[in-house]
Coordinates of C-alpha atoms in Angstrom, one line a residue:
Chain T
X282 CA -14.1 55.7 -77.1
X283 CA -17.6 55.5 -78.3
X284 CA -18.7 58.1 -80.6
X285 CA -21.5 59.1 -78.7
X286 CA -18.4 60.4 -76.4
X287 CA -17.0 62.1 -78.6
X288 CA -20.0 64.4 -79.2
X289 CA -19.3 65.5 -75.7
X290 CA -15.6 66.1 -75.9
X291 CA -14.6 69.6 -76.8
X292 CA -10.8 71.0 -77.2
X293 CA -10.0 72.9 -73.3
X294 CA -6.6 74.1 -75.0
X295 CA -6.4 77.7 -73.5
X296 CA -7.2 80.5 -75.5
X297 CA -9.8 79.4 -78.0
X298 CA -12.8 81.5 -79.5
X299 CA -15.7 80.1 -77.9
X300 CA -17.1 76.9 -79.7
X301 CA -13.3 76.9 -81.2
X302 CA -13.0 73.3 -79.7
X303 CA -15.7 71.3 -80.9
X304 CA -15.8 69.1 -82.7
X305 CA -12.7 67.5 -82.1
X306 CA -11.4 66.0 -85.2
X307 CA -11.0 62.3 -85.4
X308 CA -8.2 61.3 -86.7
X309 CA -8.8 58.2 -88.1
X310 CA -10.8 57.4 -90.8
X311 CA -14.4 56.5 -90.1
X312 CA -16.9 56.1 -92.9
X313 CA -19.5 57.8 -92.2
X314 CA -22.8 56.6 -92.6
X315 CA -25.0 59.4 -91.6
X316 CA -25.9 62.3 -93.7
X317 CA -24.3 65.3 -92.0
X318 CA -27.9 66.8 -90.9
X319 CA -30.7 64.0 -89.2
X320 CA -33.6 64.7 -92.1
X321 CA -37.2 66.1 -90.6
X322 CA -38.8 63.5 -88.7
X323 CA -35.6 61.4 -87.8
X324 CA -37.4 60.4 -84.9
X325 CA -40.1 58.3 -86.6
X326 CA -37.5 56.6 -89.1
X327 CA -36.6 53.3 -87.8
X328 CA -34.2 52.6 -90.0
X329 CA -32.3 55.9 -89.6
X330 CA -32.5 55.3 -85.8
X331 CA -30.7 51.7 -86.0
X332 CA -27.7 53.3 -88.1
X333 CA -27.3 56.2 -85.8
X334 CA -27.5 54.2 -82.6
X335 CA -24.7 52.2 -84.6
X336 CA -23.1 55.0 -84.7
X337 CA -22.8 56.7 -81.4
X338 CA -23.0 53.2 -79.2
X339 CA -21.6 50.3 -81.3
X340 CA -18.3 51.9 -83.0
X341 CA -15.5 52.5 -80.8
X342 CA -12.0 54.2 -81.5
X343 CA -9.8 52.4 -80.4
X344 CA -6.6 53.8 -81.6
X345 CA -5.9 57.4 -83.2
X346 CA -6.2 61.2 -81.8
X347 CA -8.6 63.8 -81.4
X348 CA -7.3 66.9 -83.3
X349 CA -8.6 70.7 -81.8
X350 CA -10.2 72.0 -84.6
X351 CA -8.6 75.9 -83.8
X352 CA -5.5 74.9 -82.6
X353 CA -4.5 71.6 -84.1
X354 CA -3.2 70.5 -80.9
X355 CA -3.8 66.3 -80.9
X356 CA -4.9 64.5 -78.0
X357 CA -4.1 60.6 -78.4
X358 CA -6.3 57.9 -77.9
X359 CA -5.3 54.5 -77.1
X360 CA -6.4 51.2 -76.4
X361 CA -10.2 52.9 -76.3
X362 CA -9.0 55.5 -73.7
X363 CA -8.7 58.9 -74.7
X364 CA -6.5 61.1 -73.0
X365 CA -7.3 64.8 -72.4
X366 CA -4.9 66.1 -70.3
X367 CA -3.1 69.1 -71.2
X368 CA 0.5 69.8 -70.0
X369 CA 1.4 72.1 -67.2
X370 CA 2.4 74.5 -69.7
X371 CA -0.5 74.6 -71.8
X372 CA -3.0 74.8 -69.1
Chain D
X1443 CA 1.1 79.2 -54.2
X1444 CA -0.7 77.3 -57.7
X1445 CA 2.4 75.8 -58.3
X1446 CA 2.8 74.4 -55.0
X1447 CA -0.6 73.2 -54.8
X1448 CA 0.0 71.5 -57.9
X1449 CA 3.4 69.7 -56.9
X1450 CA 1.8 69.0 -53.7
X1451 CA -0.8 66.9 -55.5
X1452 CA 1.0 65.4 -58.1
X1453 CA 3.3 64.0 -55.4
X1454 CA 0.8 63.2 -53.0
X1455 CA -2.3 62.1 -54.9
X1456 CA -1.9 61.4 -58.7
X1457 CA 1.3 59.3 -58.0
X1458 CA -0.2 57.3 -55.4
X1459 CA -2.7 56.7 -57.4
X1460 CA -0.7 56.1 -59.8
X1461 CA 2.1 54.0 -58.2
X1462 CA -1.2 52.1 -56.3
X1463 CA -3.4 51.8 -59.2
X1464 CA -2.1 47.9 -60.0
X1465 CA -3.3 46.9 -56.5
X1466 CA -7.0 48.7 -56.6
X1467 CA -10.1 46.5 -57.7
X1468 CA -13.5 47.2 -56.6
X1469 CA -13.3 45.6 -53.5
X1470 CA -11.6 48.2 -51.8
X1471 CA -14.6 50.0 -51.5
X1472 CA -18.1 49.1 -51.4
X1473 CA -20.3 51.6 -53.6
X1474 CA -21.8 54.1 -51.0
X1475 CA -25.7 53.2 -51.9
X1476 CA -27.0 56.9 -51.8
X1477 CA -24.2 57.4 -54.7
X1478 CA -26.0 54.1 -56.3
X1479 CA -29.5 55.3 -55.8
X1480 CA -28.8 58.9 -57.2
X1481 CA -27.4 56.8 -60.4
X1482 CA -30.6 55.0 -60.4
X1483 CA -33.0 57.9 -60.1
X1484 CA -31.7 59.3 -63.4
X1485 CA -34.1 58.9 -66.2
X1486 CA -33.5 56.2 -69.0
X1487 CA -31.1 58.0 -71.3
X1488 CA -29.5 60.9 -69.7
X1489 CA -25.8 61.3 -69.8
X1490 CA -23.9 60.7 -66.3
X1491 CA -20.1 61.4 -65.9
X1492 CA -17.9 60.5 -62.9
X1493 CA -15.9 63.1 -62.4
X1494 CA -13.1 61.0 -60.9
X1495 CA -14.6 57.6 -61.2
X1496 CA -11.5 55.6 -60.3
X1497 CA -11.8 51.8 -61.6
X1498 CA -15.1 52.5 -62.6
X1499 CA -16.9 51.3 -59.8
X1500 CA -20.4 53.5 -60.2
X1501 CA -20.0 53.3 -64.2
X1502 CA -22.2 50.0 -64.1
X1503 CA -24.6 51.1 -61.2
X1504 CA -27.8 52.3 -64.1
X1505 CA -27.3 50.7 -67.2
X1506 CA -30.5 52.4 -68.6
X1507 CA -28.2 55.3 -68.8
X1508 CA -25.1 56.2 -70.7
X1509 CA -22.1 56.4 -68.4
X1510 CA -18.8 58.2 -68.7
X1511 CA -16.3 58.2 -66.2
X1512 CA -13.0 60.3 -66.3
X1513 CA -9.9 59.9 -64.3
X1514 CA -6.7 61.7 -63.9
X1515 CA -5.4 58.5 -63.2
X1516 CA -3.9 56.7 -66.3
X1517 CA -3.6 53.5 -64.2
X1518 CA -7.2 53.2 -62.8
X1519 CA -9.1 54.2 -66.1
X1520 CA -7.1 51.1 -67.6
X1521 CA -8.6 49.0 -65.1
X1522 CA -12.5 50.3 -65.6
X1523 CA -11.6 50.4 -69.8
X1524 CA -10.6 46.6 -69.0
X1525 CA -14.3 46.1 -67.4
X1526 CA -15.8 47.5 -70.4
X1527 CA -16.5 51.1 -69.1
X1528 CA -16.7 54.2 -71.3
X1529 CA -13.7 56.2 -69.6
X1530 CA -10.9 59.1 -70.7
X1531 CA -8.3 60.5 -68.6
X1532 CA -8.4 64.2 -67.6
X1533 CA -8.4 66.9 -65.5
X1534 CA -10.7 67.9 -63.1
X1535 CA -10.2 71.5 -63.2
X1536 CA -10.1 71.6 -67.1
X1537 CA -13.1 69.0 -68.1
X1538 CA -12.9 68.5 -71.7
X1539 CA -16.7 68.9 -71.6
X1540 CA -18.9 70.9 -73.3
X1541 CA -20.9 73.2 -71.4
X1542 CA -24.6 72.2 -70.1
X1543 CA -24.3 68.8 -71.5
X1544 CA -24.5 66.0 -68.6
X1545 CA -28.0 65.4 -67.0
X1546 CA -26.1 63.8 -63.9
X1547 CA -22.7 64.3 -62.4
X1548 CA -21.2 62.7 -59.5
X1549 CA -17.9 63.2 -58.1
X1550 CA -17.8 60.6 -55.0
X1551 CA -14.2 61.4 -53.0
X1552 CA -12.2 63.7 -55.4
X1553 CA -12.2 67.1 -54.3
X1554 CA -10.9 66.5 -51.1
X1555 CA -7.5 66.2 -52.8
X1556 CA -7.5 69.3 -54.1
X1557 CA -5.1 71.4 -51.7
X1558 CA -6.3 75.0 -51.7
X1559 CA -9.6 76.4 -51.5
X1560 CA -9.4 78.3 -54.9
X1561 CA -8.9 75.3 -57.0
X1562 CA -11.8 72.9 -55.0
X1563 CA -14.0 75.8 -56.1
X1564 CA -12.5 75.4 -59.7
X1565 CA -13.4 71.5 -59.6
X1566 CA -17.1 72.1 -58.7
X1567 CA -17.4 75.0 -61.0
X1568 CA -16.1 73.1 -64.0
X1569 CA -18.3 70.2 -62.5
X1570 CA -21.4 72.8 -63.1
X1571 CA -20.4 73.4 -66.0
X1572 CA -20.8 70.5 -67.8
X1573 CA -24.5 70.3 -66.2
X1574 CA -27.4 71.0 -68.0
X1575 CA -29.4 73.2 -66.3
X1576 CA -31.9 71.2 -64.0
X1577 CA -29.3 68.7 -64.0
X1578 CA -28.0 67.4 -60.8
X1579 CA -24.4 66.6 -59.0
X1580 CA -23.9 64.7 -56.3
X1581 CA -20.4 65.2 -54.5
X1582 CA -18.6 63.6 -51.6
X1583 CA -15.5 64.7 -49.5
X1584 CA -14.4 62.8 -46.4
X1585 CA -15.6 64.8 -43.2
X1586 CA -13.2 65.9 -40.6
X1587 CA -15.9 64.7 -38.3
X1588 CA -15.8 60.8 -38.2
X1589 CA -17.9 58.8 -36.1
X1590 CA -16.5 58.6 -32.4
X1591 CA -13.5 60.6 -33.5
X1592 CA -12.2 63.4 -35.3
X1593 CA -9.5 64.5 -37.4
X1594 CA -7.8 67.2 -35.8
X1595 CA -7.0 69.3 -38.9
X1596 CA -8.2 69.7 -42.0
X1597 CA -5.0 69.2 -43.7
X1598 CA -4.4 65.6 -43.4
X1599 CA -1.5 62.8 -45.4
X1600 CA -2.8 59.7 -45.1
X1601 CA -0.7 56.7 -45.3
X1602 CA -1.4 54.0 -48.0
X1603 CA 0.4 50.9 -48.6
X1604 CA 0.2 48.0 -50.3
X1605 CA -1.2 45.9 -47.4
X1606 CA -4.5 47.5 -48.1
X1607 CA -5.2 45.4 -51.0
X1608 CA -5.8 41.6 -51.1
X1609 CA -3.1 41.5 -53.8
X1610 CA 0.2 39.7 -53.0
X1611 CA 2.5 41.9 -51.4
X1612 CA 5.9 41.4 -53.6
X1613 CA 5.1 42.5 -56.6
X1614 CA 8.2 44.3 -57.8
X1615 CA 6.6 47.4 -59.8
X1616 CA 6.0 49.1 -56.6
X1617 CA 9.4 50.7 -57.3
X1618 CA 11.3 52.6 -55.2
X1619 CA 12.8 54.1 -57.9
X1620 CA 10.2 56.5 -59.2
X1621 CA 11.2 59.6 -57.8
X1622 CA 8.2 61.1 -57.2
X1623 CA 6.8 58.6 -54.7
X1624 CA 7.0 58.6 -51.1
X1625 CA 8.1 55.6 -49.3
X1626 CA 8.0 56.0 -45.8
X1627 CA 8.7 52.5 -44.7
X1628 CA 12.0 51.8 -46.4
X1629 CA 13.9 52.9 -43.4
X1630 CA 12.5 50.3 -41.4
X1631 CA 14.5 47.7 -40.4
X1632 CA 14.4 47.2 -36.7
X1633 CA 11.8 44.7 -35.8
X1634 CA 9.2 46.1 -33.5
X1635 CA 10.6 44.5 -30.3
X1636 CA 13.3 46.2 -30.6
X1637 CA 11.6 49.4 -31.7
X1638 CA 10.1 48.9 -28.3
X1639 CA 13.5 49.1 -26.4
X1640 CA 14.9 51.7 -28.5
X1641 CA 12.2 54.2 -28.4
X1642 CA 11.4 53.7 -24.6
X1643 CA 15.6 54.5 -23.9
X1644 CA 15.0 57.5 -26.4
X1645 CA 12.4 58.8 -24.9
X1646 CA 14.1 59.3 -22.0
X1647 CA 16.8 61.7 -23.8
X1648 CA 14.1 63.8 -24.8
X1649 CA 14.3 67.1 -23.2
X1650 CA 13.0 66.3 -19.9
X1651 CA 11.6 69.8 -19.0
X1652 CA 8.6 69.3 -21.0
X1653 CA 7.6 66.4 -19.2
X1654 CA 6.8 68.2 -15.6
X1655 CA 5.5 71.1 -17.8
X1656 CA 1.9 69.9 -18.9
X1657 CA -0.2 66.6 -17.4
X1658 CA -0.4 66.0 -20.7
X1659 CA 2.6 64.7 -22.0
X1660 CA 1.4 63.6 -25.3
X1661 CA 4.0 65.2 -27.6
X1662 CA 6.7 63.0 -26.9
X1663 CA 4.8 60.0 -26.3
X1664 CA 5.4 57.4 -28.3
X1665 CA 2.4 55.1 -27.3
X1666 CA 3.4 51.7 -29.2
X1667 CA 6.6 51.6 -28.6
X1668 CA 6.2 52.5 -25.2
X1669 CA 3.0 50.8 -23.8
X1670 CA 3.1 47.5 -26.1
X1671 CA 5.1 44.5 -25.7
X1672 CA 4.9 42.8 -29.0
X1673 CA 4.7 39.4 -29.9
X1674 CA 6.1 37.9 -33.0
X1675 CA 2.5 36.9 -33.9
X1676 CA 1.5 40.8 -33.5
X1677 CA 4.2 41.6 -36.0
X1678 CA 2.2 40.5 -38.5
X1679 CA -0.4 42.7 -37.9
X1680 CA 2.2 45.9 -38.2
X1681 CA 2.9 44.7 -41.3
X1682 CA -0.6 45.5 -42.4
X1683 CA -2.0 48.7 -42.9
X1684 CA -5.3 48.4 -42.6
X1685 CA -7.1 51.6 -42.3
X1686 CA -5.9 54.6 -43.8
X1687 CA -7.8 56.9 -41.0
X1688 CA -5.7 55.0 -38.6
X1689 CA -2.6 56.5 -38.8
X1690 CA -2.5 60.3 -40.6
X1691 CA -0.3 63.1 -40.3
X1692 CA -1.5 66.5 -40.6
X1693 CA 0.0 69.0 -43.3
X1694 CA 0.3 72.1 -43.4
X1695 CA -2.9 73.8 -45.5
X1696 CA -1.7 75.7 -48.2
X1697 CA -3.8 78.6 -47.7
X1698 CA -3.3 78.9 -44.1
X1699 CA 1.0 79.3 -45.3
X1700 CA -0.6 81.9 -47.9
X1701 CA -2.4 83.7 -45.2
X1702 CA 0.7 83.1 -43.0
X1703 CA -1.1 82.2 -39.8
X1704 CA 1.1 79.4 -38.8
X1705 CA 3.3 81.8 -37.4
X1706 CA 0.6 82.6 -34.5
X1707 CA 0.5 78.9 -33.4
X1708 CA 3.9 79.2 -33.9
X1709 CA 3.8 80.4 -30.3
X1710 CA 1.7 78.1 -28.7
X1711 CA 3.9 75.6 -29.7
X1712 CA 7.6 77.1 -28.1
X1713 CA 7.7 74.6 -25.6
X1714 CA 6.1 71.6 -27.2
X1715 CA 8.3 69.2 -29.6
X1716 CA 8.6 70.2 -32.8
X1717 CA 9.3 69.0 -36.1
X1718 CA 11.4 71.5 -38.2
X1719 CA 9.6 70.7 -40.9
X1720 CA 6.1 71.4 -42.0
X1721 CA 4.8 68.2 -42.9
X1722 CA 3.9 66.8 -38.9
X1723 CA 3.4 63.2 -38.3
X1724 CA 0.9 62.6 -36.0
X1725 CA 0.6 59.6 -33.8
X1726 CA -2.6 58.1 -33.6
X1727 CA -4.2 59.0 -30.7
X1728 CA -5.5 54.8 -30.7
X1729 CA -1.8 54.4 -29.9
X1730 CA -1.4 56.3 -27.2
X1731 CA -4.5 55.2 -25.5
X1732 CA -2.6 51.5 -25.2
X1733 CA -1.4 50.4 -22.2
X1734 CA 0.5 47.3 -20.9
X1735 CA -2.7 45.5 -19.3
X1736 CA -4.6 45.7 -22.3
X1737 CA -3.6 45.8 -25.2
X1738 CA -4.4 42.1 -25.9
X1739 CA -7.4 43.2 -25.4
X1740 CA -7.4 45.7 -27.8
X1741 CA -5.6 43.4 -30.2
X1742 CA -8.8 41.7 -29.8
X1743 CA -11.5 43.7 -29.8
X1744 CA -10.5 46.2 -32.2
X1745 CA -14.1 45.9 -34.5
X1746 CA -14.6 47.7 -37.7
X1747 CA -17.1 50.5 -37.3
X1748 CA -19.4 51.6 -40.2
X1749 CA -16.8 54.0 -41.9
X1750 CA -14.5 51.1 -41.9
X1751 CA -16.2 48.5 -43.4
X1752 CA -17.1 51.0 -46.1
X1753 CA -13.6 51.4 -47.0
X1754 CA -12.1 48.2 -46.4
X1755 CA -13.4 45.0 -47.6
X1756 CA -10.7 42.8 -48.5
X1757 CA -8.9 42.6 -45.3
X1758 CA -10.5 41.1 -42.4
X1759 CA -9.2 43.4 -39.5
X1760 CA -10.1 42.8 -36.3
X1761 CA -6.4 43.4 -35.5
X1762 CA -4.9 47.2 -34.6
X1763 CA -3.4 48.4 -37.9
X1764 CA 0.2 50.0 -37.5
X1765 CA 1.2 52.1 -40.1
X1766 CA 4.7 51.3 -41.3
X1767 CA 4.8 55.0 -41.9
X1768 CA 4.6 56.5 -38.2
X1769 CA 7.2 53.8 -37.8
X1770 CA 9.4 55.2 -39.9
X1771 CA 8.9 58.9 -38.9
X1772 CA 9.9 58.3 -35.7
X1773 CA 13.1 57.6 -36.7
X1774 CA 13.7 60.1 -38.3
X1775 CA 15.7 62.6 -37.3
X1776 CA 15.4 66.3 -38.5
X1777 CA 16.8 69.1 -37.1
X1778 CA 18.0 68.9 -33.6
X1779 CA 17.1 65.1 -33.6
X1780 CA 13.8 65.9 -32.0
X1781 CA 10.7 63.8 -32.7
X1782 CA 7.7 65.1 -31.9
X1783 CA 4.8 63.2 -32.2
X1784 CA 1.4 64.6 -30.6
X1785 CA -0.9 62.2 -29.6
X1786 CA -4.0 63.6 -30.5
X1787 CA -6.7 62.6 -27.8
X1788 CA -9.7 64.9 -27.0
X1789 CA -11.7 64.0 -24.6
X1790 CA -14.6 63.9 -26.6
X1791 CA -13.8 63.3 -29.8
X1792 CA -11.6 60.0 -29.8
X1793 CA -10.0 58.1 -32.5
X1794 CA -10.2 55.5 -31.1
X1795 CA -13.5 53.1 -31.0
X1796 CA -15.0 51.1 -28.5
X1797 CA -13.1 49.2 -25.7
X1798 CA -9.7 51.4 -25.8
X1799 CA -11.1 54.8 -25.7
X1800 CA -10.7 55.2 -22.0
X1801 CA -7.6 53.3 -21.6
X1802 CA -4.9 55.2 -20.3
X1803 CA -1.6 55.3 -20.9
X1804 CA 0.7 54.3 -18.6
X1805 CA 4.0 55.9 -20.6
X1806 CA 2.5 59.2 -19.6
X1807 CA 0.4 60.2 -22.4
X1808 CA -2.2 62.8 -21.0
X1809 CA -5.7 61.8 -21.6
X1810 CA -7.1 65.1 -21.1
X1811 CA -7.6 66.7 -23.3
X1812 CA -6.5 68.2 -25.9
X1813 CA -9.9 69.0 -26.5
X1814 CA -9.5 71.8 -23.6
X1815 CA -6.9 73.4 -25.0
X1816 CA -6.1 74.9 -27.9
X1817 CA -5.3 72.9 -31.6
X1818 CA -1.8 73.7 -31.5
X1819 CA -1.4 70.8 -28.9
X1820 CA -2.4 68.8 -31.6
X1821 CA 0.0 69.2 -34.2
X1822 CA 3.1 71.3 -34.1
X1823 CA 3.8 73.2 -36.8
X1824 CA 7.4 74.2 -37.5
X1825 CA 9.5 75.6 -40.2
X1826 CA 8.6 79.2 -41.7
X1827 CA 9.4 76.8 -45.0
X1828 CA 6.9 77.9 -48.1
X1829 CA 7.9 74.4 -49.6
X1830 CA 5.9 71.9 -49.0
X1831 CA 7.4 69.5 -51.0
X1832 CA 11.2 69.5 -49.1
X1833 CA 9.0 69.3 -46.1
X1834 CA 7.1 65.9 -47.2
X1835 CA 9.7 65.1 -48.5
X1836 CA 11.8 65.3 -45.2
X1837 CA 9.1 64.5 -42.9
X1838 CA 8.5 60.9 -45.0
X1839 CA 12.3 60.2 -45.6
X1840 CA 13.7 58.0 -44.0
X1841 CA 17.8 58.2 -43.8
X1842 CA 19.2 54.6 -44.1
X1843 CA 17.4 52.6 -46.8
X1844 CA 17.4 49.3 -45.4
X1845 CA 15.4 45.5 -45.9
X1846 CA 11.7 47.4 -44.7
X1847 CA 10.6 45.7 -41.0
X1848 CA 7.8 45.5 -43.0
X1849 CA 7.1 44.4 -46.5
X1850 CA 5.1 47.2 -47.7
X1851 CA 5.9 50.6 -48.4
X1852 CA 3.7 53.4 -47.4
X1853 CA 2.8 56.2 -49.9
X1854 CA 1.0 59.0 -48.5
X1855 CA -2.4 60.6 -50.0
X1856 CA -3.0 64.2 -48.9
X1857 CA -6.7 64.8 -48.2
X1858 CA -8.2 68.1 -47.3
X1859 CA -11.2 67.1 -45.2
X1860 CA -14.0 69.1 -44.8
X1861 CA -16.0 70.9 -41.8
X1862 CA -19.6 70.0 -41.4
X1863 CA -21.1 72.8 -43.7
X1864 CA -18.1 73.8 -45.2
X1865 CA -19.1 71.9 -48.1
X1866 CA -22.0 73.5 -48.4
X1867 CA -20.9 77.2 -47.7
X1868 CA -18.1 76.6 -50.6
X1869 CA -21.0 76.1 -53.3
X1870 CA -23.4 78.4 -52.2
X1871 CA -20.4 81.2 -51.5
X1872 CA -18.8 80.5 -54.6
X1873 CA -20.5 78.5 -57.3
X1874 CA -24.5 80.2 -57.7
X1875 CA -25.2 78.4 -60.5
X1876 CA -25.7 75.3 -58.4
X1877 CA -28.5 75.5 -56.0
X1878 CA -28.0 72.8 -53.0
X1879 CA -30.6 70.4 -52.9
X1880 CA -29.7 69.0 -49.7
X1881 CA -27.1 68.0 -48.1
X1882 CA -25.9 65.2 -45.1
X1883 CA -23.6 62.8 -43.6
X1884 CA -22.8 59.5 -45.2
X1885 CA -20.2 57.2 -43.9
X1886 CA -17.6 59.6 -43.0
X1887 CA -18.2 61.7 -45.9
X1888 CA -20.4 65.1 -46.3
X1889 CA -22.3 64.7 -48.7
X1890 CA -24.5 67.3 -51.2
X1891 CA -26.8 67.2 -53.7
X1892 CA -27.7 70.0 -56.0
X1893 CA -29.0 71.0 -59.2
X1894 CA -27.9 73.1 -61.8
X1895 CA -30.2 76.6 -62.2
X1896 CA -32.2 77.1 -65.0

């Protein structure tokens, strides 16, 4: 799973305040970078733009869990494949 | 009814998938190129998802974009992770998406396996969703108008088996032992000769009444057995199942149980066969169209039309395909040992292609025309059951496990297909943030296009 991915993803668990799902918490440690906010004018810096790029496109998770931020509910990812479904009870 | 609709598929569509999923590569199916074109008319850089995207097979069309595919299907999204794609397995109806994000979403064959109305409308509006507005989504569903023929209800299982796919046929993890699959061939263990012989002598203990009652004797008819003499060589050919659309049974809809109108055809259907259970096989109507005198020629002739090639690339058929499932179900005996199998046979709208479309019968199937008269010819509905699942389940078993006939094991894949415009009328009825760009028919499938409003 490619970070840039995971900037899509949001927790569907039922029953969240809105926004409640996002981000999803990756569980498994990846040092991050980035500073937290892209700086004015992020566009124009090169260098800024190689280590983000990096970032979303070039780092993939291959083994850990997303965690729902409100609800703590885990959603596994393996061998680079998230999986999102919820159970038949949950849903 | 949700939890019905929701057994229903997980029997019939995720665990085929599932079971089948070793067997699928690309090749199966060529990428539909107004799908591809769509893909490439995105601008560099947007964000596509296929909502359903199988093994993948659209997720490398534009590279100049980023592609995500999702799958309920653990076993496919393996195979597209394997080829490098950017995939996660979900659920349709509960994207894990956030809102307005996607420039582009496609969702080529999926929704058609949704088995009520309420939760198709769910799939697209989650699909919308996810769009940002101005975005666009693209979505396919296989038509119940195909070319030269026509499903004859909406509510279709289709027969899959592993003959479909180049791979080698005895692999072992096809197991019979997961309980949630459907084998319909198991019970097959009477090579087709003598299927011949058996079935012609049982057809004569029908109940004879019917037979005078209608020129159209097509719900007992059991065309192959009746009209074909089989060679060895032939065999080999009802071993392979070549073409899903060849061989389908219609279901029950679950909405129509939930409005309860079965129990009006009910009536049209007294003195036809019928199955006592919900789930009806349906012969082919190709079937019935054989007769003695030529089916070699039809054994010949049989060509791939457009919608087949599409579908099926690996397997050079220019053989009849048999489904080792109808060979099962009509063995089957269910409730009062009846079988009846309706040959389905308009006069205008013909399953069959080409050279055997006017061929008649000579067991006694009716050529007329169904088409005249009313759709409860077609398929005969039966028990007052709510349960779909002990009617598949019935209606696909097959009493004595035996060695299969054939070497392949049917699972069947329940597809709700769609009315020309039906498509269209369920967005624009139901989901009015999309506006329908435009809309057509591709290959057996209807096809829309449509944006996301501002």
């Amino acid at each position: 799973m490619k970070l840039l991915t995971h900037n899509l993803l949001s927790s569907h668990v039922p029953g969240l305040r809105p926004g409640g799902g996002f981000p999803l918490r990756i569980e498994l440690g990846h040092p991050s970078e980035l500073p937290p906010e892209p700086s004015p004018g992020y566009e124009a810096d090169e260098e800024f733009l190689r280590r983000l790029h990096h970032v979303l496109l070039e780092v993939e998770v291959l083994e850990g869990s997303l965690q729902c931020p409100d609800s703590g509910r885990r959603f596994p990812i393996s061998r680079g494949v998230p999986n999102l479904l919820l159970t038949e009870d949950e849903a | 009814m949700e939890h019905e609709a929701t057994q229903l598929e997980k029997q019939h569509v995720h665990s085929v998938y599932e079971n089948t999923a070793a067997y699928f590569s690309d090749l199966q199916t060529k990428a539909w190129p107004r799908v591809r074109n769509f893909l490439l008319e995105q601008k560099p850089g947007s964000l596509v998802v296929d909502i359903g995207c199988g093994t993948g097979k659209y997720l490398s069309v534009n590279t100049q974009v980023y592609n995500l595919g999702c799958d309920y299907c653990e076993g496919l999204v393996e195979i597209a992770r394997k080829k490098g794609d950017e995939v996660l397995v979900c659920d349709n109806l509960n994207l894990p998406f956030r809102d307005q994000c996607f420039n582009a979403v496609i969702s080529i064959g999926v929704i058609h396996h949704f088995s009520t109305k309420q939760r198709r409308i769910k799939a697209i509006k989650e699909m919308a969703r996810i769009l940002t507005p101005g975005g666009q989504i693209m979505i396919y569903v296989w038509a119940m108008e195909q070319k030269n023929r026509r499903f004859e209800k909406q509510d279709v299982f289709v027969p899959w088996n592993k003959a479909l796919c180049a791979r080698h046929f005895s692999e072992s993890n096809q197991s019979g032992d997961k309980g949630e699959c459907v084998h319909a061939a198991k019970g097959q263990d009477i090579h087709p000769a003598q299927l011949v012989i058996s079935e012609c002598s049982y057809q004569n203990n029908l109940q004879p009444e019917t037979d005078s009652k209608h020129p159209s004797n097509t719900d007992h008819c059991l065309p192959r057995a009746c009209c074909m003499k089989i060679s060895e060589e032939e065999n080999r050919f009802y071993t392979a199942l070549g073409r899903s659309f060849r061989s389908w049974f219609f279901s029950r809809s679950l909405d129509e149980s939930a409005l309860r109108k079965q129990s009006d055809k009910m009536k049209h259907l007294k003195h036809e066969r019928v199955w006592a259970n919900s789930a009806i096989p349906i012969q082919h109507s190709r079937h019935c169209s054989l007769d003695l005198g030529h089916h070699g020629a039809l054994l010949n002739e049989q060509s791939l039309d457009d919608d087949d090639d599409v579908f099926v690339e690996s397997l050079s058929l220019k053989k009849p395909q048999w489904s080792p499932a109808t060979d099962a179900l009509k063995d089957l005996s269910l409730n009062g040992g009846h079988q009846s199998v309706a040959q389905s046979k308009g006069d205008k709208a013909s399953f069959i292609n080409g050279p055997v479309e006017d061929r008649d019968c000579t067991c006694g199937c009716g050529k007329d025309g169904a088409g005249k008269s009313d759709a409860s010819k077609f398929f005969k509905r039966t028990s007052t059951t709510d349960s779909t699942d002990s009617a598949l389940d019935s209606a696909v078993s097959v009493g004595d496990p035996a060695d299969a006939m054939l070497d392949t094991k049917a699972f069947m894949r329940y597809y709700h297909v769609f009315r020309e415009g039906e498509l269209s009328s369920l967005v624009e009825e139901n989901v009015p943030e999309l506006q329908i760009l435009s809309s057509c028919y591709d290959h057996g499938n209807w096809c829309i296009i449509a944006e996301r409003r501002g």
